[in-house]
Amino acid sequence: MPFAAAVNRHADEHPHSPAFQIEGRVFTYGELQRLAGQLVAAFDELAGSTLHRSVLGNRSRLIALEAGNHPLFAAAFLAATSNGHCVALIDPHLPASTREAMRDRLSPDLVISANGAGLSLQAPASGEMRSLRETDGNERAPLAAGAGTEPFLIVFTSGTTGTPKAIIRDRGSWRRSLATSERFFGIDSETRTFAPGPLAHGLTLYALAETLVAGAEFIGTAHFDARSLRLIEAGAVKRLVLVPTMLRRLCAAAGGNPCASVTQITVAGSKLTTGDRADAAIAFPAAAVIEYYGASELGFISVASQNDTASATAVGRAFPGVTLSIRNDTGDEVPAGETGTIFVDSTLVSDGYVGDADGAGFRRLGRLATVGDLGFLDEDGTLHLLGRAGGMVLSGGNNIYPQEVETTLTAHPGVHAAVVLGLDHPDLGSELVAVIEPEGSAFDREALGRHLAAHLPRYKHPRRLWLCRKMPMTRSGKVAAGLLRQWISDENDGLERID
């Protein structure tokens, strides 16, 4: 069902049911519909008579949403995707120069940003601005669903040059994806969901959309920390959607005191270890843990339950409706067990990039599409992910995929998190190094060496190791690998050289 149509139906049938909660403020479906309608009316007043100036031209009005995890985000997102609009998500915590470059590339018709408890609306073409607060009683417009072929959403992903790439998706692909995930994950009006990541990023944004389409309550937070466990317990949350690092923090915060309300944990972004699953079973004993591997450009790719991830590289089998194919450099399919580029045949694939990209990432081969990830398929159809072509390290003539080494490191019980990097080396070309956050205060280097020897050939072992007692994190809950690389260069005190 179209996103706006679903929210309209829930607002009509149960207007007082909670829809969106953040920082203690709960918005009902009726309030969400009212606020979104006010925003749509304001959009028309600000830019209604102005010719479309964005990269989309006359295809759609493009609205940049730069509000972050704000109490009015859900209403703004609903308004900016209704009535034929297309929304572009920009994380307000990115550097100002990066955000300016994003806006310059898109040239949006309208920009929405946070303004204290309210929102600021700006029409760049005219310079006219307007503010909207939750308590405003402005005129409102009805929320209408657009056609399936219309542009609906633009999100940004990292580029190889450091400049984010804009990915555009039409309404039809999201509607198909939401319908598929609702059936697969069993989401209904009782599936109260907690997703603590940034709403400008794909994982959390999608969790918000699928929760609202189902008529359930979505709970977010402005800033994630271990105290978020209280929100889960107080709200009797049934489903968590997060990255592995966040799950580890919640399990540690539980301290052996189980949370019984959670029945499902959905994880993406990187692979869980056996230890992660064991910890989750203690902290959330009633929860089924589901991992999926996907990409903003491709949608869902594969999905794994506990029995599908025995190997350090296994990421499960094809998501429902997705066909996987491994291809070599000439585009020919390779046999099971042979490494190549992962392609998908799926109706969930995006329309690609807006404007110029960096020549890497998303590309098509007939009906197939890829983002350049490398892996292989087992005889039974299990997909193994080895890394992204651009991330491969060539060391001493050997091709090494850091993700494979990272998953092996984190499978060791003494390792809480790990980042593997390739650093320039005068003899080897690149030298493989690792930064490790240990599990607990003690660290047994010899035990780690035995673990590596049992699982990886010698040339894949990091040649240098550092301990980091607390990894620096990005807002999306992932380890800040770029900052760690800088710390190594600067000999930062946050790292302790052990090898």
mmCIF file of N, CA and C in Angstrom, residues 21-24 67-71 91-93 194-199 204 219-231 246 249-250 473-477:
data_model
loop_
_atom_site.group_PDB
_atom_site.id
_atom_site.type_symbol
_atom_site.label_atom_id
_atom_site.label_comp_id
_atom_site.label_asym_id
_atom_site.label_seq_id
_atom_site.Cartn_x
_atom_site.Cartn_y
_atom_site.Cartn_z
ATOM 1 N N GLN A 21 7.281 8.121 18.267
ATOM 2 C CA GLN A 21 7.734 8.608 19.565
ATOM 3 C C GLN A 21 9.226 8.888 19.514
ATOM 4 N N ILE A 22 9.607 10.072 19.998
ATOM 5 C CA ILE A 22 11.018 10.412 20.098
ATOM 6 C C ILE A 22 11.201 11.450 21.197
ATOM 7 N N GLU A 23 12.215 11.241 22.008
ATOM 8 C CA GLU A 23 12.530 12.142 23.119
ATOM 9 C C GLU A 23 11.313 12.399 24.009
ATOM 10 N N GLY A 24 10.536 11.366 24.258
ATOM 11 C CA GLY A 24 9.402 11.461 25.171
ATOM 12 C C GLY A 24 8.133 12.023 24.570
ATOM 13 N N ALA A 67 16.484 17.640 8.822
ATOM 14 C CA ALA A 67 16.086 17.865 10.215
ATOM 15 C C ALA A 67 16.675 16.859 11.188
ATOM 16 N N GLY A 68 17.184 15.728 10.713
ATOM 17 C CA GLY A 68 17.734 14.726 11.625
ATOM 18 C C GLY A 68 16.662 14.094 12.485
ATOM 19 N N ASN A 69 17.074 13.534 13.610
ATOM 20 C CA ASN A 69 16.143 12.847 14.515
ATOM 21 C C ASN A 69 15.384 13.860 15.366
ATOM 22 N N HIS A 70 14.484 14.561 14.721
ATOM 23 C CA HIS A 70 13.699 15.642 15.313
ATOM 24 C C HIS A 70 12.285 15.133 15.586
ATOM 25 N N PRO A 71 11.616 15.641 16.619
ATOM 26 C CA PRO A 71 10.243 15.176 16.881
ATOM 27 C C PRO A 71 9.289 15.321 15.704
ATOM 28 N N ASP A 91 21.776 14.338 6.238
ATOM 29 C CA ASP A 91 22.074 14.242 7.660
ATOM 30 C C ASP A 91 22.639 15.581 8.147
ATOM 31 N N PRO A 92 21.966 16.253 9.096
ATOM 32 C CA PRO A 92 22.445 17.569 9.540
ATOM 33 C C PRO A 92 23.750 17.506 10.327
ATOM 34 N N HIS A 93 24.185 16.299 10.708
ATOM 35 C CA HIS A 93 25.433 16.165 11.453
ATOM 36 C C HIS A 93 26.652 16.022 10.549
ATOM 37 N N PHE A 194 11.624 -0.299 17.971
ATOM 38 C CA PHE A 194 12.642 0.658 18.423
ATOM 39 C C PHE A 194 13.822 0.580 17.460
ATOM 40 N N ALA A 195 14.123 1.708 16.812
ATOM 41 C CA ALA A 195 15.251 1.794 15.879
ATOM 42 C C ALA A 195 16.020 3.068 16.218
ATOM 43 N N PRO A 196 17.163 2.949 16.881
ATOM 44 C CA PRO A 196 17.828 4.131 17.435
ATOM 45 C C PRO A 196 18.804 4.856 16.519
ATOM 46 N N GLY A 197 18.939 4.421 15.273
ATOM 47 C CA GLY A 197 19.909 5.061 14.390
ATOM 48 C C GLY A 197 19.412 6.367 13.800
ATOM 49 N N PRO A 198 20.239 7.010 12.954
ATOM 50 C CA PRO A 198 19.844 8.271 12.316
ATOM 51 C C PRO A 198 18.730 8.050 11.292
ATOM 52 N N LEU A 199 17.694 8.853 11.354
ATOM 53 C CA LEU A 199 16.577 8.720 10.427
ATOM 54 C C LEU A 199 16.930 9.165 9.012
ATOM 55 N N THR A 204 17.315 2.892 9.470
ATOM 56 C CA THR A 204 16.336 3.443 10.404
ATOM 57 C C THR A 204 15.151 4.044 9.665
ATOM 58 N N ILE A 219 9.517 3.952 17.724
ATOM 59 C CA ILE A 219 10.202 4.689 18.789
ATOM 60 C C ILE A 219 11.643 4.928 18.346
ATOM 61 N N GLY A 220 12.043 6.184 18.316
ATOM 62 C CA GLY A 220 13.410 6.540 17.979
ATOM 63 C C GLY A 220 14.045 7.308 19.118
ATOM 64 N N THR A 221 15.247 7.772 18.889
ATOM 65 C CA THR A 221 15.939 8.557 19.909
ATOM 66 C C THR A 221 16.863 9.543 19.214
ATOM 67 N N ALA A 222 17.052 10.707 19.834
ATOM 68 C CA ALA A 222 17.932 11.708 19.242
ATOM 69 C C ALA A 222 19.383 11.262 19.287
ATOM 70 N N HIS A 223 19.759 10.570 20.366
ATOM 71 C CA HIS A 223 21.128 10.096 20.535
ATOM 72 C C HIS A 223 21.080 8.703 21.150
ATOM 73 N N PHE A 224 21.783 7.763 20.526
ATOM 74 C CA PHE A 224 21.806 6.406 21.063
ATOM 75 C C PHE A 224 22.873 6.271 22.138
ATOM 76 N N ASP A 225 22.477 5.672 23.258
ATOM 77 C CA ASP A 225 23.443 5.208 24.248
ATOM 78 C C ASP A 225 22.799 4.041 24.984
ATOM 79 N N ALA A 226 23.536 3.452 25.904
ATOM 80 C CA ALA A 226 23.049 2.242 26.568
ATOM 81 C C ALA A 226 21.786 2.499 27.377
ATOM 82 N N ARG A 227 21.515 3.761 27.714
ATOM 83 C CA ARG A 227 20.292 4.062 28.459
ATOM 84 C C ARG A 227 19.043 3.840 27.620
ATOM 85 N N SER A 228 19.250 3.632 26.313
ATOM 86 C CA SER A 228 18.114 3.341 25.445
ATOM 87 C C SER A 228 17.396 2.066 25.867
ATOM 88 N N LEU A 229 18.087 1.225 26.631
ATOM 89 C CA LEU A 229 17.451 -0.002 27.118
ATOM 90 C C LEU A 229 16.210 0.328 27.944
ATOM 91 N N ARG A 230 16.233 1.455 28.633
ATOM 92 C CA ARG A 230 15.061 1.859 29.432
ATOM 93 C C ARG A 230 13.861 2.149 28.545
ATOM 94 N N LEU A 231 14.111 2.755 27.367
ATOM 95 C CA LEU A 231 13.020 3.007 26.431
ATOM 96 C C LEU A 231 12.391 1.702 25.963
ATOM 97 N N MET A 246 25.278 -1.377 18.066
ATOM 98 C CA MET A 246 24.223 -0.946 18.974
ATOM 99 C C MET A 246 23.679 -2.131 19.780
ATOM 100 N N ARG A 249 26.021 -2.934 22.589
ATOM 101 C CA ARG A 249 25.919 -1.968 23.694
ATOM 102 C C ARG A 249 24.680 -2.261 24.557
ATOM 103 N N LEU A 250 23.562 -2.594 23.914
ATOM 104 C CA LEU A 250 22.347 -2.894 24.669
ATOM 105 C C LEU A 250 22.506 -4.172 25.487
ATOM 106 N N MET A 473 32.854 6.067 17.027
ATOM 107 C CA MET A 473 31.692 5.623 16.265
ATOM 108 C C MET A 473 31.151 6.747 15.387
ATOM 109 N N THR A 474 30.551 6.361 14.278
ATOM 110 C CA THR A 474 29.773 7.297 13.476
ATOM 111 C C THR A 474 28.376 7.402 14.083
ATOM 112 N N ARG A 475 27.580 8.366 13.622
ATOM 113 C CA ARG A 475 26.226 8.514 14.143
ATOM 114 C C ARG A 475 25.332 7.327 13.783
ATOM 115 N N SER A 476 25.678 6.629 12.719
ATOM 116 C CA SER A 476 24.864 5.496 12.314
ATOM 117 C C SER A 476 25.191 4.242 13.102
ATOM 118 N N GLY A 477 26.124 4.345 14.068
ATOM 119 C CA GLY A 477 26.425 3.211 14.929
ATOM 120 C C GLY A 477 27.525 2.310 14.407
#
